[in-house]
Amino acid sequence: MRAADRVIVPLDVADVEGAIALINRLPQVTFWKVGLELFVSSGPAILRQLKAQDKQIFLDLKFHDIPQTMAGACRAAGRYGVDLVTVHASAGKAALIAAQTAAAAGAAAAGQQTPKLVAVTLLTSIEARSLAFELKVPLELSDYALQMALLAQESGLAGAVCSPQEAAQVRRFCGDDFCLVCPGVRPAGSDRGDQRRTLTPGQAVRAGADYFVIGRPITTAADPAAAFEQICQDIESENIPVRER
Ligand SMILES: O=c1ccn([C@@H]2O[C@H](COP(=O)(O)O)[C@@H](O)[C@H]2O)c(=O)[nH]1
């Protein structure tokens, strides 16, 4: 897979017009992420636009609910023909299994390919102190993220969303067939914003990430196309092939 096909750029904008402007500005991006802000403001219209342009779509709505509700949401997501869908691993095994089954059923009913469900292990904006003292989780952060990834795998999901800082450990335990999607990737010297557990693109490749979700370092750059190209070169220069999943 080319590096350019592994960099997922979020459409973190307020409306469809803003999204289309960004897509047109970066024609070299093949994989776009539609998240909460855009989907809640504008609904699924942008998914049709992206499909019409043959783009890959990551629908990142991070479902977290009881099994019946997760199933309903994932059945509906499956009908859109998107490529990746997020759920929270902490919804638990029954909810993850229901989500996976329903996504496949929704996709099949609509004649679409089944999306890969990937489970968020622990948001990349959370640091060890918050996990311990706010969320009261009595595990080391890396162990908690690993346990959530293993839960996703046991539940039959295709992969996990994790910080690149935990990617190597998750890869070691979950194996090569498990898809790792890593936000919290920051080129050297770029502002980390609200991200807390970050690595550079080169470090993330070496840690075993399959996909890199990189937003603001590209979208707010003076020259977004050049920023995207530089990130692709950083990934490519590691010379670590990734298999198609
Ligand atoms: O743990 C997570 C899960 C999802 N995200 C999403 O990724 C992008 C990151 O954007 P940046 O501008 O590169 O920080 C954003 O859309 C998040 O919703 C995440 O950051 N961490």
Short mmCIF file of C-alpha atoms and ligand atoms in Angstrom, two decimals:
data_model
loop_
_atom_site.label_atom_id
_atom_site.label_comp_id
_atom_site.label_asym_id
_atom_site.label_seq_id
_atom_site.Cartn_x
_atom_site.Cartn_y
_atom_site.Cartn_z
CA MET A 1 0.00 0.00 0.00
CA ARG A 2 1.31 3.48 -0.88
CA ALA A 3 2.01 5.83 2.03
CA ALA A 4 -0.52 8.28 0.57
CA ASP A 5 -3.26 5.65 0.96
CA ARG A 6 -2.39 5.16 4.65
CA VAL A 7 -2.78 8.79 5.72
CA ILE A 8 -6.38 9.50 6.70
CA VAL A 9 -7.25 13.19 6.84
CA PRO A 10 -10.19 14.24 9.02
CA LEU A 11 -12.86 16.54 7.62
CA ASP A 12 -13.11 18.34 10.95
CA VAL A 13 -15.13 21.25 9.57
CA ALA A 14 -18.54 22.74 10.36
CA ASP A 15 -20.43 21.98 7.15
CA VAL A 16 -20.46 20.26 3.75
CA GLU A 17 -19.25 23.40 1.98
CA GLY A 18 -16.15 23.50 4.18
CA ALA A 19 -15.61 19.78 3.61
CA ILE A 20 -15.85 20.08 -0.17
CA ALA A 21 -13.44 23.01 -0.15
CA LEU A 22 -10.90 20.89 1.75
CA ILE A 23 -11.39 17.85 -0.50
CA ASN A 24 -10.88 20.02 -3.59
CA ARG A 25 -7.79 21.60 -2.08
CA LEU A 26 -6.20 18.18 -1.46
CA PRO A 27 -7.02 15.97 -4.47
CA GLN A 28 -4.05 13.72 -3.60
CA VAL A 29 -5.76 12.56 -0.37
CA THR A 30 -7.46 9.20 -0.98
CA PHE A 31 -8.78 8.46 2.53
CA TRP A 32 -10.99 10.98 4.37
CA LYS A 33 -12.47 10.81 7.85
CA VAL A 34 -15.99 12.03 8.59
CA GLY A 35 -16.39 12.69 12.30
CA LEU A 36 -18.89 13.96 14.78
CA GLU A 37 -18.87 17.66 13.94
CA LEU A 38 -19.54 17.26 10.22
CA PHE A 39 -21.95 14.34 10.51
CA VAL A 40 -24.03 15.94 13.26
CA SER A 41 -24.18 19.27 11.41
CA SER A 42 -24.76 17.97 7.91
CA GLY A 43 -25.73 14.29 7.91
CA PRO A 44 -24.65 11.69 5.35
CA ALA A 45 -24.58 13.95 2.26
CA ILE A 46 -20.80 14.17 2.41
CA LEU A 47 -20.51 10.37 2.26
CA ARG A 48 -22.22 10.38 -1.15
CA GLN A 49 -19.89 13.13 -2.36
CA LEU A 50 -16.83 11.16 -1.27
CA LYS A 51 -18.07 7.93 -2.83
CA ALA A 52 -18.78 9.72 -6.11
CA GLN A 53 -15.11 10.72 -6.11
CA ASP A 54 -13.97 7.14 -5.32
CA LYS A 55 -12.47 8.15 -1.99
CA GLN A 56 -12.07 5.79 0.97
CA ILE A 57 -14.20 6.78 3.96
CA PHE A 58 -13.57 6.45 7.68
CA LEU A 59 -16.87 7.09 9.49
CA ASP A 60 -15.61 8.07 12.94
CA LEU A 61 -18.72 8.44 15.10
CA LYS A 62 -17.29 6.39 18.00
CA PHE A 63 -20.46 4.54 18.94
CA HIS A 64 -20.72 3.71 22.64
CA ASP A 65 -24.06 2.36 23.83
CA ILE A 66 -26.01 -0.74 24.80
CA PRO A 67 -25.86 -3.67 22.33
CA GLN A 68 -29.28 -3.04 20.74
CA THR A 69 -28.48 0.62 20.05
CA MET A 70 -24.96 -0.13 18.81
CA ALA A 71 -26.42 -2.71 16.45
CA GLY A 72 -28.93 -0.22 15.05
CA ALA A 73 -26.29 2.43 14.48
CA CYS A 74 -23.82 0.01 12.89
CA ARG A 75 -26.50 -1.53 10.65
CA ALA A 76 -27.23 1.96 9.35
CA ALA A 77 -23.52 2.75 8.97
CA GLY A 78 -23.03 -0.49 7.03
CA ARG A 79 -25.55 0.68 4.43
CA TYR A 80 -23.42 3.69 3.48
CA GLY A 81 -20.63 1.59 1.99
CA VAL A 82 -17.95 3.20 4.13
CA ASP A 83 -14.59 1.53 4.74
CA LEU A 84 -13.93 2.01 8.46
CA VAL A 85 -16.34 2.62 11.36
CA THR A 86 -15.42 3.35 14.99
CA VAL A 87 -16.99 2.06 18.17
CA HIS A 88 -15.66 2.32 21.73
CA ALA A 89 -14.21 -0.95 23.04
CA SER A 90 -15.42 0.00 26.53
CA ALA A 91 -19.01 -0.60 25.36
CA GLY A 92 -18.19 -4.25 26.13
CA LYS A 93 -18.10 -7.57 24.33
CA ALA A 94 -21.85 -8.06 23.80
CA ALA A 95 -22.14 -4.60 22.24
CA LEU A 96 -19.07 -5.13 20.03
CA ILE A 97 -20.37 -8.46 18.74
CA ALA A 98 -23.81 -6.97 18.08
CA ALA A 99 -22.19 -4.02 16.28
CA GLN A 100 -20.06 -6.25 14.07
CA THR A 101 -22.97 -8.55 13.15
CA ALA A 102 -25.27 -5.64 12.37
CA ALA A 103 -22.70 -3.73 10.30
CA ALA A 104 -22.24 -6.81 8.10
CA ALA A 105 -26.01 -7.29 7.79
CA GLY A 106 -26.59 -3.62 6.91
CA ALA A 107 -23.87 -3.68 4.28
CA ALA A 108 -25.12 -6.93 2.75
CA ALA A 109 -28.71 -5.66 2.58
CA ALA A 110 -27.51 -2.56 0.71
CA GLY A 111 -25.15 -4.49 -1.58
CA GLN A 112 -22.10 -2.79 -0.04
CA GLN A 113 -18.84 -4.22 1.24
CA THR A 114 -18.79 -4.79 5.01
CA PRO A 115 -16.96 -1.94 6.74
CA LYS A 116 -14.06 -2.75 9.04
CA LEU A 117 -15.12 -2.01 12.60
CA VAL A 118 -12.26 -0.63 14.67
CA ALA A 119 -12.55 -0.08 18.42
CA VAL A 120 -11.20 2.96 20.20
CA THR A 121 -8.99 1.68 23.02
CA LEU A 122 -8.39 4.96 24.84
CA LEU A 123 -8.74 8.43 23.32
CA THR A 124 -5.37 9.92 22.41
CA SER A 125 -6.25 13.10 24.31
CA ILE A 126 -6.15 11.22 27.63
CA GLU A 127 -2.95 11.00 29.63
CA ALA A 128 -2.01 8.57 32.38
CA ARG A 129 -2.95 11.00 35.15
CA SER A 130 -6.50 11.47 33.80
CA LEU A 131 -6.98 7.73 33.36
CA ALA A 132 -6.01 7.14 36.97
CA PHE A 133 -7.48 10.15 38.77
CA GLU A 134 -10.48 11.20 36.63
CA LEU A 135 -11.58 7.90 35.08
CA LYS A 136 -10.36 5.92 38.14
CA VAL A 137 -8.98 3.10 36.02
CA PRO A 138 -6.52 1.16 38.20
CA LEU A 139 -4.37 -0.12 35.29
CA GLU A 140 -1.28 1.29 33.64
CA LEU A 141 -2.39 3.23 30.57
CA SER A 142 -0.57 0.94 28.12
CA ASP A 143 -2.09 -2.13 29.77
CA TYR A 144 -5.59 -0.64 29.63
CA ALA A 145 -5.20 0.18 25.91
CA LEU A 146 -3.93 -3.35 25.26
CA GLN A 147 -6.82 -4.94 27.16
CA MET A 148 -9.31 -2.89 25.10
CA ALA A 149 -7.60 -3.97 21.86
CA LEU A 150 -7.68 -7.62 22.95
CA LEU A 151 -11.37 -7.27 23.81
CA ALA A 152 -12.03 -5.89 20.33
CA GLN A 153 -10.13 -8.78 18.78
CA GLU A 154 -11.93 -11.40 20.88
CA SER A 155 -15.21 -9.83 19.80
CA GLY A 156 -14.33 -10.35 16.14
CA LEU A 157 -13.52 -6.74 15.20
CA ALA A 158 -11.03 -6.00 12.43
CA GLY A 159 -8.85 -3.69 14.47
CA ALA A 160 -8.39 -0.91 16.97
CA VAL A 161 -7.77 2.80 17.21
CA CYS A 162 -4.84 3.44 19.49
CA SER A 163 -2.19 6.01 20.13
CA PRO A 164 1.04 5.31 18.25
CA GLN A 165 2.67 5.08 21.69
CA GLU A 166 0.77 1.85 22.33
CA ALA A 167 0.87 0.52 18.77
CA ALA A 168 3.96 -1.67 19.16
CA GLN A 169 2.58 -3.48 22.19
CA VAL A 170 -0.87 -3.93 20.61
CA ARG A 171 0.76 -5.21 17.41
CA ARG A 172 2.86 -7.69 19.42
CA PHE A 173 -0.16 -9.18 21.20
CA CYS A 174 -2.83 -8.87 18.48
CA GLY A 175 -0.69 -9.97 15.53
CA ASP A 176 -0.17 -8.82 11.98
CA ASP A 177 -3.73 -9.28 10.75
CA PHE A 178 -5.19 -6.82 13.26
CA CYS A 179 -5.65 -3.36 11.74
CA LEU A 180 -4.14 -0.48 13.76
CA VAL A 181 -5.44 3.01 13.11
CA CYS A 182 -3.42 5.70 14.90
CA PRO A 183 -4.47 9.29 15.55
CA GLY A 184 -2.13 11.37 17.69
CA VAL A 185 0.52 11.48 14.98
CA ARG A 186 2.53 14.69 14.88
CA PRO A 187 5.39 15.57 12.52
CA ALA A 188 8.46 16.77 14.46
CA GLY A 189 8.01 20.36 15.59
CA SER A 190 4.27 20.57 14.96
CA ASP A 191 1.79 21.67 17.62
CA ARG A 192 0.27 18.73 19.45
CA GLY A 193 -2.89 20.70 20.36
CA ASP A 194 -5.14 18.61 22.60
CA GLN A 195 -3.38 15.34 21.72
CA ARG A 196 -1.47 13.87 24.66
CA ARG A 197 0.02 10.57 23.45
CA THR A 198 1.82 11.35 20.20
CA LEU A 199 4.64 10.07 18.01
CA THR A 200 6.03 11.29 14.68
CA PRO A 201 4.92 9.59 11.42
CA GLY A 202 8.27 7.74 11.19
CA GLN A 203 8.01 6.50 14.77
CA ALA A 204 4.37 5.46 14.21
CA VAL A 205 5.37 3.37 11.17
CA ARG A 206 8.11 1.67 13.15
CA ALA A 207 5.60 0.97 15.95
CA GLY A 208 3.41 -0.95 13.51
CA ALA A 209 0.60 1.46 12.63
CA ASP A 210 -1.35 0.65 9.46
CA TYR A 211 -3.16 3.97 9.12
CA PHE A 212 -2.30 7.43 10.42
CA VAL A 213 -5.07 9.91 11.18
CA ILE A 214 -3.50 13.33 10.77
CA GLY A 215 -5.61 16.45 10.76
CA ARG A 216 -4.42 19.85 11.92
CA PRO A 217 -0.75 19.42 10.97
CA ILE A 218 -2.06 19.16 7.38
CA THR A 219 -5.27 21.18 7.31
CA THR A 220 -3.94 24.24 9.15
CA ALA A 221 -0.54 24.24 7.43
CA ALA A 222 0.33 27.22 5.23
CA ASP A 223 0.64 24.72 2.37
CA PRO A 224 -1.55 21.66 3.18
CA ALA A 225 -0.49 19.78 0.03
CA ALA A 226 3.20 20.17 0.93
CA ALA A 227 2.52 19.10 4.54
CA PHE A 228 0.69 15.98 3.30
CA GLU A 229 3.49 15.18 0.84
CA GLN A 230 6.18 15.57 3.53
CA ILE A 231 4.30 13.17 5.85
CA CYS A 232 4.00 10.62 3.04
CA GLN A 233 7.73 10.90 2.38
CA ASP A 234 8.49 10.42 6.10
CA ILE A 235 6.39 7.23 6.07
CA GLU A 236 7.82 5.97 2.79
CA SER A 237 11.41 6.59 3.90
CA GLU A 238 11.01 4.08 6.74
CA ASN A 239 10.82 1.42 4.02
CA ILE A 240 8.52 -0.83 6.03
CA PRO A 241 5.98 -2.48 3.73
CA VAL A 242 2.43 -2.85 5.02
CA ARG A 243 0.11 -5.51 3.75
CA GLU A 244 -3.37 -4.75 2.39
CA ARG A 245 -5.93 -5.57 5.06
O1 LIG B 1 -8.37 8.49 20.11
C1 LIG B 1 -8.70 9.22 19.15
C2 LIG B 1 -9.72 8.88 18.27
C3 LIG B 1 -10.02 9.72 17.23
N1 LIG B 1 -9.35 10.88 17.05
C4 LIG B 1 -9.72 11.73 15.89
O2 LIG B 1 -8.58 11.89 15.04
C5 LIG B 1 -8.50 13.22 14.55
C6 LIG B 1 -7.16 13.78 14.94
O3 LIG B 1 -7.06 15.08 14.45
P1 LIG B 1 -5.74 15.97 14.70
O4 LIG B 1 -6.11 17.30 14.14
O5 LIG B 1 -4.62 15.30 13.95
O6 LIG B 1 -5.49 16.01 16.16
C7 LIG B 1 -9.70 13.98 15.11
O7 LIG B 1 -10.69 14.02 14.11
C8 LIG B 1 -10.19 13.13 16.28
O8 LIG B 1 -11.59 13.14 16.39
C9 LIG B 1 -8.36 11.22 17.91
O9 LIG B 1 -7.72 12.29 17.78
N2 LIG B 1 -8.05 10.37 18.93
#
